Amino acid sequence: MNHVPVQGAQVVSRIAGLLRIVGRKPEGSSLVELVRESGLTRPTVHRLLTSLASEGLLDHSARTGSWVLGPEILLMGSVASARFPLEDIARPSLRRLAGETGESAFFSIRRGAETVCLLREEGSFPVRSFVLHEGVRFPLGVASAGTAILAFVPEHEQEQILADWPTHAGQFADGHPEAVVRASLHQTRQAGYSVNPGLVLEGSWGMGAAVFDQAGRPAWALSLTGIEPRFREDRREFLGRLLMEEAHRINGRLQPATG
Amino acid sequence: MNHVPVQGAQVVSRIAGLLRIVGRKPEGSSLVELVRESGLTRPTVHRLLTSLASEGLLDHSARTGSWVLGPEILLMGSVASARFPLEDIARPSLRRLAGETGESAFFSIRRGAETVCLLREEGSFPVRSFVLHEGVRFPLGVASAGTAILAFVPEHEQEQILADWPTHAGQFADGHPEAVVRASLHQTRQAGYSVNPGLVLEGSWGMGAAVFDQAGRPAWALSLTGIEPRFREDRREFLGRLLMEEAHRINGRLQPATG
DNA sequence: CAGTTGTGTCCATAATATGGATTGAATCGT
DNA sequence: ACGATTCAATCCATATTATGGACACAACTG
């Protein structure tokens, strides 16, 4: 949880943190889980959650006891997406990717030093990975989407992240030694697309391509995931070309996500 | 702003209020506007906005000075919509409605004693009303969507709202005397669809049909808007039938929005 | 260039959120 | 069947934290 409250109102920071955690999993989170992840005390978390729920920002499933994003978030999200017409712009590409490859296709956005999965389109192939779904966050440089984006970020920003790699990578530091990441970034710049050979979860492979905003910055990514046998050498070129083709169609059509 | 902070954390209530106000207009709101609408003092609003922006929940356009919903809202909205697959379920109906009628079509949700516009699909007819768009809220019973929903709400809830109609209707009380609303509700129950003969804005007509959730409650609505000549008597039956047909397709397919 | 309107910042004060402690409910293991 | 364990909910004295009056500044306006 590397969020530095900037000034004043740290309640805002706490609330935002809780919302983010709840928003990571569509099925929601339990109180203890939120206490653990947020680092706050139980009474505080409980009170904030209750208040947020009474405002409609969260929902509390009495049955399972889990907290999920509420209807007001849905409403606001609907308004926010007027500025980012993802369904219109990215969805068709995901449909084509999933359709032509059979794998599951994803659309992610860069948020600071993270990527967040925004859209998912299931493929037809019967074995599917559920590591990635809407709301899942990875540090930049981890997983195919984050690698595709980081590879095309300005060098000084890249170095900033790599300089303190273990901290940045957090729980993924083990499976992603700095040298491997650097090599992967280099490879990505060469090929134009990234390959994640099951580093996040063994056997669960992925490939990604960066999508650039109007200002030419890598702000989004398309990616595919599936099991290892579907990402063998001979198929990679085909998948990579497809990803880059679709990324190219979206390039420049989405506003930069400032902030 | 009829929001009663339930317990504890009233900052949450303030924050939620601000987010709601910002979320009413896709183009965002200015600081003064937010101060006026929220009833808070300027420094407080400013501090909260700044904090919210630093968390990515809002964006601050330095150029226009207006505050808009930020990328984090988009992300969370994307996750929340996994629970309410509006694009999959409601969008096709809107496309058909707009396509077959030429008018603009809308999908709204009931939130407590309000309706909130969630989706908009522009029609082809060259004169279009922009009274209704994503994020716009009306008191239940005002505008065609709110009338369609209120008409099928359990009678005691209906009476609860009508009992204190002027307060509930707020700025719309003038154009919507209680007697007119009662008649309109009755009419809606008879026909199955609602008609708003330009009560919100003269010349801007609308028609709506309620959509019921799995529990059989009127929780959503489809509606059409356009100018008066397009809603003359002879065309209303056609539009009403179309609305009800599409509403019927969606009925029961959307979860109830608890809270 | 004085008047107006809107934005941004400071800081003493008071109000508000905090969290340790307690109780209650539910699930588990033997 | 029952103590042990885990999780949820609530209370309330305390001090941390948000508050808003006052001030400063910038951008228009007539």
Coordinates of C-alpha atoms (C1' of nucleotides) in Angstrom, one line a residue:
Chain A
M1 CA 0.0 0.0 0.0
N2 CA 2.4 2.7 -1.2
H3 CA 0.1 5.6 -0.9
V4 CA 1.4 8.8 0.5
P5 CA -1.3 11.1 1.9
V6 CA -0.3 14.4 0.3
Q7 CA -1.8 17.0 2.6
G8 CA -4.7 17.5 5.0
A9 CA -7.6 15.0 5.1
Q10 CA -6.0 11.6 5.6
V11 CA -9.4 10.2 6.1
V12 CA -9.7 10.6 2.3
S13 CA -6.6 8.5 1.9
R14 CA -7.9 5.8 4.2
I15 CA -11.2 5.7 2.4
A16 CA -9.6 5.6 -1.0
G17 CA -7.4 2.8 0.2
L18 CA -10.3 0.8 1.4
L19 CA -12.2 1.3 -1.8
R20 CA -9.2 0.2 -3.8
I21 CA -8.9 -3.0 -1.7
V22 CA -12.5 -3.8 -2.0
G23 CA -12.3 -3.1 -5.7
R24 CA -9.6 -5.6 -6.3
K25 CA -11.9 -8.5 -6.2
P26 CA -15.4 -8.6 -7.7
E27 CA -16.5 -10.9 -4.9
G28 CA -15.4 -8.3 -2.3
S29 CA -13.4 -8.6 0.9
S30 CA -14.1 -9.5 4.5
L31 CA -13.5 -7.1 7.4
V32 CA -10.4 -8.9 8.6
E33 CA -9.0 -8.9 5.2
L34 CA -9.5 -5.2 4.9
V35 CA -8.0 -4.6 8.3
R36 CA -4.9 -6.6 7.3
E37 CA -4.5 -5.0 3.9
S38 CA -5.2 -1.5 5.0
G39 CA -3.1 -1.5 8.2
L40 CA -5.9 0.2 10.1
T41 CA -7.5 -1.0 13.2
R42 CA -10.7 -3.1 13.2
P43 CA -13.1 -0.5 14.7
T44 CA -11.9 2.2 12.3
V45 CA -12.2 0.0 9.3
H46 CA -15.6 -1.2 10.5
R47 CA -16.9 2.3 11.0
L48 CA -15.6 3.5 7.7
L49 CA -17.1 0.6 5.9
T50 CA -20.4 1.1 7.6
S51 CA -20.5 4.7 6.6
L52 CA -19.4 4.0 3.1
A53 CA -22.2 1.4 2.8
S54 CA -24.8 3.8 4.1
E55 CA -23.7 6.2 1.4
G56 CA -24.1 3.5 -1.2
L57 CA -20.4 3.5 -2.1
L58 CA -20.2 -0.1 -0.7
D59 CA -22.6 -2.9 -0.3
H60 CA -22.4 -5.3 2.6
S61 CA -23.6 -8.8 1.8
A62 CA -25.2 -9.9 5.1
R63 CA -25.0 -13.5 4.0
T64 CA -21.3 -13.8 3.3
G65 CA -20.3 -10.8 5.4
S66 CA -18.2 -9.5 2.5
W67 CA -18.0 -5.9 1.4
V68 CA -18.3 -5.2 -2.3
L69 CA -18.4 -2.0 -4.4
G70 CA -21.8 -0.4 -4.2
P71 CA -24.3 1.1 -6.6
E72 CA -23.0 4.6 -6.3
I73 CA -19.7 3.5 -7.6
L74 CA -21.4 1.9 -10.5
L75 CA -23.2 5.2 -11.2
M76 CA -20.1 7.3 -11.0
G77 CA -18.2 4.8 -13.0
S78 CA -20.8 5.1 -15.7
V79 CA -20.3 8.8 -15.8
A80 CA -16.5 8.5 -15.7
S81 CA -16.6 6.2 -18.6
A82 CA -18.1 8.9 -20.7
R83 CA -14.6 10.4 -20.7
F84 CA -13.0 7.0 -21.4
P85 CA -15.3 5.1 -23.8
L86 CA -13.6 1.8 -23.2
E87 CA -16.5 -0.3 -24.2
D88 CA -16.6 1.4 -27.6
I89 CA -12.9 1.5 -28.2
A90 CA -11.3 -1.4 -26.4
R91 CA -14.0 -4.0 -26.3
P92 CA -14.1 -4.7 -30.0
S93 CA -10.4 -5.4 -30.0
L94 CA -10.7 -7.8 -27.0
R95 CA -13.5 -9.6 -28.8
R96 CA -11.4 -10.1 -31.9
L97 CA -8.4 -11.2 -29.9
A98 CA -10.3 -13.7 -27.9
G99 CA -12.2 -14.9 -30.9
E100 CA -9.1 -15.4 -33.1
T101 CA -6.9 -16.9 -30.5
G102 CA -9.3 -18.7 -28.2
E103 CA -7.4 -17.3 -25.2
S104 CA -8.8 -14.8 -22.7
A105 CA -8.0 -11.2 -23.6
F106 CA -7.5 -8.3 -21.2
F107 CA -7.3 -4.5 -21.3
S108 CA -5.3 -2.8 -18.6
I109 CA -4.5 0.8 -17.7
R110 CA -1.4 2.2 -16.1
R111 CA -2.0 3.9 -12.8
G112 CA 1.2 5.4 -11.5
A113 CA 3.5 2.5 -10.8
E114 CA 0.8 -0.1 -11.2
T115 CA -1.3 -1.6 -13.9
V116 CA -5.0 -2.3 -13.2
C117 CA -7.0 -4.7 -15.3
L118 CA -10.1 -3.0 -16.6
L119 CA -11.8 -5.3 -19.1
R120 CA -11.8 -9.1 -19.6
E121 CA -13.0 -11.1 -22.5
E122 CA -13.1 -14.8 -22.0
G123 CA -11.7 -17.0 -24.7
S124 CA -13.2 -20.3 -25.9
F125 CA -10.3 -22.5 -24.9
P126 CA -11.5 -24.7 -22.1
V127 CA -8.6 -24.2 -19.7
R128 CA -8.6 -20.7 -18.4
S129 CA -6.6 -18.8 -15.9
F130 CA -8.3 -16.6 -13.3
V131 CA -5.2 -14.9 -12.1
L132 CA -6.2 -11.8 -14.0
H133 CA -9.6 -10.2 -13.8
E134 CA -11.2 -6.7 -13.6
G135 CA -9.6 -4.8 -10.7
V136 CA -6.5 -6.8 -10.3
R137 CA -3.4 -4.7 -9.8
F138 CA 0.2 -5.5 -10.6
P139 CA 3.4 -3.5 -10.1
L140 CA 4.6 -2.1 -13.4
G141 CA 7.0 -4.6 -14.9
V142 CA 5.1 -7.6 -13.6
A143 CA 2.8 -9.7 -15.8
S144 CA 2.6 -9.1 -19.6
A145 CA 0.6 -5.9 -19.5
G146 CA 2.9 -4.2 -17.0
T147 CA 5.9 -5.3 -18.9
A148 CA 4.6 -4.1 -22.2
I149 CA 3.9 -0.7 -20.7
L150 CA 7.1 -0.4 -18.7
A151 CA 9.2 -1.2 -21.7
F152 CA 8.0 2.0 -23.4
V153 CA 8.0 4.3 -20.5
P154 CA 10.7 7.1 -20.6
E155 CA 14.0 5.7 -19.5
H156 CA 14.4 7.8 -16.4
E157 CA 11.0 6.7 -15.1
Q158 CA 12.0 3.1 -15.9
E159 CA 15.2 3.5 -13.9
Q160 CA 13.3 5.1 -11.0
I161 CA 11.3 1.9 -10.7
L162 CA 14.1 -0.5 -11.3
A163 CA 16.4 1.3 -8.9
D164 CA 14.4 0.0 -6.0
W165 CA 13.0 -3.0 -7.7
P166 CA 12.5 -5.4 -4.7
T167 CA 10.4 -2.9 -2.9
H168 CA 8.4 -2.0 -6.0
A169 CA 7.8 -5.6 -6.9
G170 CA 6.8 -6.6 -3.4
Q171 CA 5.4 -10.1 -3.2
F172 CA 6.4 -10.6 -6.8
A173 CA 10.1 -9.9 -6.2
D174 CA 10.9 -13.6 -5.7
G175 CA 9.7 -14.7 -9.1
H176 CA 10.9 -11.6 -10.8
P177 CA 14.6 -10.9 -10.2
E178 CA 15.7 -7.5 -11.5
A179 CA 17.9 -9.1 -14.2
V180 CA 15.1 -11.2 -15.6
V181 CA 12.9 -8.1 -15.7
R182 CA 15.5 -6.0 -17.4
A183 CA 16.0 -8.7 -20.0
S184 CA 12.3 -9.0 -20.5
L185 CA 11.9 -5.3 -21.0
H186 CA 14.7 -5.3 -23.6
Q187 CA 13.1 -8.2 -25.4
T188 CA 9.8 -6.4 -25.4
R189 CA 11.3 -3.3 -27.0
Q190 CA 12.8 -5.5 -29.7
A191 CA 9.8 -7.5 -30.5
G192 CA 7.1 -4.9 -29.8
Y193 CA 5.2 -7.2 -27.5
S194 CA 5.9 -8.8 -24.1
V195 CA 5.9 -12.4 -23.0
N196 CA 5.3 -13.6 -19.4
P197 CA 6.5 -17.2 -19.2
G198 CA 4.5 -18.1 -16.2
L199 CA 6.4 -15.9 -13.7
V200 CA 3.3 -14.9 -11.8
L201 CA 1.9 -18.3 -11.6
E202 CA 3.7 -21.3 -13.0
G203 CA 2.1 -22.6 -16.2
S204 CA 0.0 -19.5 -16.7
W205 CA 1.6 -17.6 -19.6
G206 CA 0.7 -14.2 -21.0
M207 CA 1.6 -11.9 -23.8
G208 CA 0.9 -8.2 -24.0
A209 CA 1.2 -5.1 -26.2
A210 CA 1.3 -1.4 -25.0
V211 CA -1.4 1.0 -26.2
F212 CA -0.3 4.6 -26.4
D213 CA -2.4 7.7 -25.5
Q214 CA -2.7 10.9 -27.5
A215 CA 0.5 12.2 -26.1
G216 CA 2.3 9.0 -27.2
R217 CA 2.8 7.6 -23.7
P218 CA 2.2 4.0 -23.0
A219 CA -0.8 4.3 -20.8
W220 CA -2.8 1.1 -21.5
A221 CA -2.2 -2.5 -22.6
L222 CA -3.8 -5.4 -24.4
S223 CA -2.9 -8.8 -23.2
L224 CA -3.7 -12.5 -23.6
T225 CA -3.3 -15.3 -21.0
G226 CA -3.5 -19.0 -21.2
I227 CA -1.6 -22.2 -20.4
E228 CA 2.0 -22.8 -21.5
P229 CA 1.3 -25.2 -24.4
R230 CA -0.7 -22.4 -26.1
F231 CA 2.2 -20.0 -25.9
R232 CA 4.9 -22.2 -27.5
E233 CA 7.5 -20.5 -29.7
D234 CA 5.8 -21.3 -33.0
R235 CA 2.6 -19.6 -32.0
R236 CA 4.1 -16.5 -30.3
E237 CA 4.8 -14.6 -33.4
F238 CA 1.2 -15.0 -34.5
L239 CA -0.1 -13.9 -31.1
G240 CA 2.3 -11.0 -30.9
R241 CA 1.4 -9.7 -34.4
L242 CA -2.3 -9.9 -33.5
L243 CA -1.8 -8.0 -30.2
M244 CA 0.2 -5.3 -31.9
E245 CA -2.3 -5.0 -34.7
E246 CA -5.1 -4.4 -32.2
A247 CA -3.0 -2.1 -30.0
H248 CA -2.4 -0.1 -33.2
R249 CA -6.1 0.3 -33.8
I250 CA -6.6 1.8 -30.3
N251 CA -3.4 4.0 -30.2
G252 CA -4.2 7.6 -29.7
R253 CA -7.9 7.1 -29.4
L254 CA -8.0 7.2 -25.6
Q255 CA -7.3 10.2 -23.4
P256 CA -4.4 10.2 -21.1
A257 CA -5.5 9.4 -17.6
T258 CA -3.9 12.3 -15.7
G259 CA -3.3 12.2 -12.0
Chain B
M1 CA -29.0 17.1 -0.6
N2 CA -31.2 14.8 1.4
H3 CA -28.5 12.6 2.8
V4 CA -28.7 11.7 6.5
P5 CA -25.3 10.7 7.9
V6 CA -26.2 7.5 9.7
Q7 CA -23.4 7.1 12.3
G8 CA -19.8 8.0 12.9
A9 CA -17.6 9.2 10.1
Q10 CA -19.4 12.2 8.7
V11 CA -16.4 13.0 6.5
V12 CA -17.5 10.0 4.6
S13 CA -20.8 11.5 4.0
R14 CA -19.2 14.8 2.9
I15 CA -16.9 13.0 0.6
A16 CA -19.7 10.9 -0.9
G17 CA -21.7 14.0 -1.4
L18 CA -19.0 15.8 -3.2
L19 CA -18.4 12.8 -5.4
R20 CA -22.0 12.6 -6.3
I21 CA -22.2 16.2 -7.2
V22 CA -19.1 15.9 -9.4
G23 CA -20.6 12.8 -10.9
R24 CA -23.7 14.6 -12.0
K25 CA -22.1 16.3 -14.9
P26 CA -19.5 14.6 -17.2
E27 CA -17.9 18.0 -17.7
G28 CA -17.4 18.3 -13.9
S29 CA -18.0 21.1 -11.5
S30 CA -16.2 24.2 -10.3
L31 CA -15.2 24.8 -6.7
V32 CA -17.9 27.5 -6.0
E33 CA -20.5 25.2 -7.5
L34 CA -19.5 22.4 -5.2
V35 CA -19.4 24.7 -2.3
R36 CA -22.9 25.9 -3.1
E37 CA -24.3 22.5 -3.7
S38 CA -22.7 20.7 -0.8
G39 CA -23.3 23.4 1.8
L40 CA -19.8 23.1 3.1
T41 CA -17.3 25.9 3.4
R42 CA -14.8 26.7 0.7
P43 CA -11.6 25.6 2.5
T44 CA -13.2 22.3 3.5
V45 CA -14.4 21.6 0.0
H46 CA -11.1 22.6 -1.5
R47 CA -9.1 20.4 0.9
L48 CA -11.3 17.4 0.3
L49 CA -11.2 17.9 -3.4
T50 CA -7.4 18.2 -3.4
S51 CA -7.1 15.0 -1.3
L52 CA -9.6 13.2 -3.5
A53 CA -7.6 14.2 -6.6
S54 CA -4.3 13.1 -5.0
E55 CA -5.9 9.7 -4.6
G56 CA -7.0 9.6 -8.2
L57 CA -10.7 9.7 -7.3
L58 CA -11.0 13.1 -8.9
D59 CA -9.2 14.9 -11.6
H60 CA -8.6 18.6 -11.6
S61 CA -8.4 20.2 -15.0
A62 CA -6.0 23.0 -14.4
R63 CA -7.1 24.7 -17.6
T64 CA -10.8 25.0 -16.9
G65 CA -10.5 24.7 -13.1
S66 CA -13.2 22.1 -13.1
W67 CA -13.2 18.9 -11.0
V68 CA -14.2 15.7 -12.7
L69 CA -14.3 12.1 -11.7
G70 CA -10.9 10.5 -11.8
P71 CA -9.4 7.3 -13.1
E72 CA -9.8 5.4 -9.9
I73 CA -13.5 5.8 -10.1
L74 CA -13.3 4.5 -13.6
L75 CA -11.4 1.4 -12.4
M76 CA -13.8 0.8 -9.5
G77 CA -16.7 1.3 -11.8
S78 CA -15.3 -1.2 -14.1
V79 CA -15.1 -3.8 -11.3
A80 CA -18.6 -2.8 -10.0
S81 CA -20.1 -3.4 -13.4
A82 CA -19.0 -7.0 -13.3
R83 CA -21.9 -7.3 -10.8
F84 CA -24.2 -5.4 -13.1
P85 CA -23.4 -6.2 -16.7
L86 CA -25.3 -3.2 -18.1
E87 CA -23.4 -3.0 -21.3
D88 CA -24.3 -6.6 -22.1
I89 CA -27.9 -6.5 -20.9
A90 CA -29.2 -3.0 -21.4
R91 CA -27.1 -1.6 -24.2
P92 CA -28.6 -3.8 -26.9
S93 CA -32.1 -2.7 -26.0
L94 CA -31.0 1.0 -26.1
R95 CA -29.5 0.4 -29.5
R96 CA -32.7 -1.1 -30.8
L97 CA -34.8 1.6 -29.2
A98 CA -32.7 4.4 -30.6
G99 CA -32.5 2.7 -34.0
E100 CA -36.1 2.0 -34.5
T101 CA -37.4 5.3 -33.2
G102 CA -34.7 7.8 -34.0
E103 CA -35.0 9.3 -30.6
S104 CA -32.4 9.2 -27.8
A105 CA -32.8 6.2 -25.5
F106 CA -31.8 6.0 -21.8
F107 CA -31.3 3.5 -19.1
S108 CA -31.8 4.6 -15.5
I109 CA -31.6 3.0 -12.1
R110 CA -33.5 3.7 -9.0
R111 CA -31.4 4.8 -6.1
G112 CA -33.5 5.3 -3.0
A113 CA -35.9 8.1 -3.8
E114 CA -34.1 9.1 -6.9
T115 CA -33.4 7.9 -10.4
V116 CA -30.0 8.1 -11.9
C117 CA -29.3 8.0 -15.6
L118 CA -26.8 5.3 -16.4
L119 CA -26.6 4.8 -20.1
R120 CA -27.4 7.0 -23.1
E121 CA -27.8 6.0 -26.7
E122 CA -28.2 8.9 -29.1
G123 CA -30.9 8.7 -31.7
S124 CA -30.6 9.8 -35.4
F125 CA -33.2 12.5 -35.2
P126 CA -31.4 15.8 -35.7
V127 CA -33.0 17.7 -32.8
R128 CA -31.9 16.2 -29.5
S129 CA -32.4 17.1 -25.9
F130 CA -29.5 17.2 -23.5
V131 CA -31.6 17.4 -20.3
L132 CA -30.8 13.8 -19.6
H133 CA -27.4 12.2 -19.7
E134 CA -25.3 9.9 -17.7
G135 CA -25.2 10.9 -14.0
V136 CA -28.3 13.1 -14.0
R137 CA -30.5 12.5 -11.0
F138 CA -34.3 13.1 -10.7
P139 CA -36.6 12.6 -7.7
L140 CA -38.7 9.5 -8.2
G141 CA -41.9 10.6 -10.0
V142 CA -40.2 13.3 -12.0
A143 CA -39.4 12.6 -15.7
S144 CA -40.5 9.6 -17.6
A145 CA -38.1 7.1 -16.0
G146 CA -38.9 8.1 -12.5
T147 CA -42.6 8.0 -13.2
A148 CA -42.4 4.6 -14.8
I149 CA -40.6 3.3 -11.7
L150 CA -42.7 5.1 -9.0
A151 CA -45.9 3.8 -10.6
F152 CA -45.0 0.2 -9.8
V153 CA -43.4 0.8 -6.4
P154 CA -45.4 -0.8 -3.4
E155 CA -48.2 1.5 -2.5
H156 CA -47.0 2.4 1.0
E157 CA -43.6 3.5 -0.4
Q158 CA -45.4 5.5 -3.0
E159 CA -47.6 7.2 -0.4
Q160 CA -44.5 7.9 1.7
I161 CA -43.1 9.9 -1.2
L162 CA -46.3 11.6 -2.2
A163 CA -47.1 12.5 1.4
D164 CA -44.4 15.1 1.4
W165 CA -44.3 15.7 -2.3
P166 CA -43.1 19.4 -2.5
T167 CA -40.1 18.6 -0.4
H168 CA -39.3 15.5 -2.3
A169 CA -39.8 17.2 -5.7
G170 CA -37.6 20.1 -4.7
Q171 CA -36.9 22.4 -7.7
F172 CA -39.4 20.4 -9.8
A173 CA -42.3 20.9 -7.4
D174 CA -43.5 23.9 -9.5
G175 CA -43.9 22.1 -12.8
H176 CA -45.1 18.9 -11.1
P177 CA -48.1 19.5 -8.8
E178 CA -49.0 16.5 -6.7
A179 CA -52.4 16.0 -8.5
V180 CA -50.6 15.9 -11.9
V181 CA -48.1 13.4 -10.7
R182 CA -50.8 11.2 -9.2
A183 CA -52.8 11.3 -12.4
S184 CA -49.6 10.5 -14.3
L185 CA -48.8 7.5 -12.1
H186 CA -52.3 6.2 -12.5
Q187 CA -52.1 6.6 -16.3
T188 CA -48.8 4.8 -16.2
R189 CA -50.2 1.8 -14.4
Q190 CA -53.0 1.6 -16.9
A191 CA -50.9 1.8 -20.0
G192 CA -47.8 0.1 -18.7
Y193 CA -45.6 3.0 -19.8
S194 CA -45.2 6.6 -18.7
V195 CA -45.4 9.8 -20.6
N196 CA -43.7 13.1 -19.6
P197 CA -45.3 15.9 -21.7
G198 CA -42.5 18.3 -21.3
L199 CA -42.8 18.9 -17.6
V200 CA -39.1 19.1 -16.9
L201 CA -38.4 21.3 -19.9
E202 CA -41.1 22.7 -22.1
G203 CA -41.1 21.0 -25.5
S204 CA -38.9 18.1 -24.3
W205 CA -41.0 15.1 -24.1
G206 CA -40.3 11.6 -22.8
M207 CA -41.7 8.2 -22.4
G208 CA -40.5 5.4 -20.1
A209 CA -41.1 1.8 -19.0
A210 CA -40.0 0.2 -15.8
V211 CA -37.6 -2.7 -15.7
F212 CA -38.0 -5.2 -12.8
D213 CA -35.3 -6.9 -10.9
Q214 CA -35.2 -10.6 -9.9
A215 CA -37.4 -9.9 -6.9
G216 CA -40.0 -8.3 -9.1
R217 CA -39.3 -4.7 -7.9
P218 CA -39.2 -1.8 -10.3
A219 CA -35.5 -1.0 -10.0
W220 CA -34.6 0.3 -13.5
A221 CA -36.2 2.0 -16.4
L222 CA -35.8 2.4 -20.1
S223 CA -36.9 5.8 -21.6
L224 CA -36.9 7.8 -24.8
T225 CA -36.8 11.6 -25.1
G226 CA -37.3 14.0 -28.0
I227 CA -39.3 17.0 -29.0
E228 CA -43.1 17.3 -28.7
P229 CA -44.0 16.6 -32.4
R230 CA -42.3 13.2 -32.2
F231 CA -44.5 12.2 -29.2
R232 CA -47.9 13.0 -30.6
E233 CA -50.8 10.8 -29.7
D234 CA -50.7 8.6 -32.8
R235 CA -47.1 7.7 -32.3
R236 CA -47.2 7.1 -28.5
E237 CA -48.7 3.6 -28.7
F238 CA -45.9 2.5 -31.0
L239 CA -43.3 4.0 -28.7
G240 CA -44.9 2.6 -25.6
R241 CA -45.1 -0.9 -27.1
L242 CA -41.5 -0.8 -28.1
L243 CA -40.4 0.4 -24.6
M244 CA -42.4 -2.3 -22.9
E245 CA -41.1 -5.0 -25.3
E246 CA -37.5 -4.0 -24.5
A247 CA -38.2 -3.7 -20.8
H248 CA -39.6 -7.2 -20.9
R249 CA -36.4 -8.5 -22.4
I250 CA -34.4 -7.1 -19.5
N251 CA -36.8 -8.0 -16.7
G252 CA -35.3 -10.2 -14.0
R253 CA -31.9 -10.2 -15.7
L254 CA -30.3 -7.6 -13.4
Q255 CA -29.6 -8.0 -9.8
P256 CA -31.3 -5.8 -7.3
A257 CA -29.2 -2.9 -6.2
T258 CA -29.3 -3.2 -2.5
G259 CA -28.5 -0.4 -0.2
Chain C
dC1 C1' -7.7 50.7 -12.1
dA2 C1' -11.1 49.9 -8.5
dG3 C1' -14.6 46.3 -8.2
dT4 C1' -15.9 41.6 -8.6
dT5 C1' -15.5 36.8 -8.6
dG6 C1' -13.1 32.6 -8.1
dT7 C1' -9.0 29.9 -6.3
dG8 C1' -5.6 28.7 -3.0
dT9 C1' -3.4 28.7 1.8
dC10 C1' -2.6 29.4 7.0
dC11 C1' -3.4 28.0 11.7
dA12 C1' -5.7 28.3 16.4
dT13 C1' -9.6 25.9 17.8
dA14 C1' -13.1 22.7 18.6
dA15 C1' -15.1 19.0 16.9
dT16 C1' -14.5 14.5 15.2
dA17 C1' -12.4 10.2 14.3
dT18 C1' -9.7 6.9 16.8
dG19 C1' -8.7 2.3 18.8
dG20 C1' -8.2 -0.4 23.3
dA21 C1' -11.3 -3.1 25.5
dT22 C1' -15.5 -5.7 25.7
dT23 C1' -19.4 -8.4 24.1
dG24 C1' -21.6 -11.4 21.0
dA25 C1' -22.0 -14.7 17.2
dA26 C1' -20.4 -18.4 14.4
dT27 C1' -17.3 -22.1 13.1
dC28 C1' -14.2 -25.7 14.3
dG29 C1' -11.9 -29.7 16.3
dT30 C1' -12.1 -33.5 19.3
Chain D
dA1 C1' -21.5 -31.5 23.3
dC2 C1' -18.4 -28.1 24.6
dG3 C1' -14.3 -25.3 25.1
dA4 C1' -11.3 -23.0 21.7
dT5 C1' -10.8 -20.0 18.0
dT6 C1' -12.0 -16.7 14.6
dC7 C1' -14.5 -12.9 13.2
dA8 C1' -18.0 -9.1 13.7
dA9 C1' -20.0 -5.4 16.2
dT10 C1' -20.3 -1.8 19.7
dC11 C1' -18.7 1.5 23.5
dC12 C1' -16.6 5.7 25.0
dA13 C1' -12.6 8.6 27.0
dT14 C1' -8.9 10.6 24.5
dA15 C1' -6.1 13.3 21.4
dT16 C1' -5.6 13.5 16.8
dT17 C1' -7.4 15.6 12.9
dA18 C1' -10.5 18.2 10.2
dT19 C1' -12.5 22.7 10.4
dG20 C1' -13.5 27.4 8.7
dG21 C1' -12.6 32.5 9.5
dA22 C1' -9.3 35.4 7.7
dC23 C1' -6.0 36.6 4.3
dA24 C1' -3.5 36.6 -0.2
dC25 C1' -3.6 36.2 -4.9
dA26 C1' -5.0 35.9 -9.8
dA27 C1' -8.2 36.7 -13.6
dC28 C1' -11.8 39.3 -15.5
dT29 C1' -14.8 43.4 -16.1
dG30 C1' -16.7 47.9 -16.9

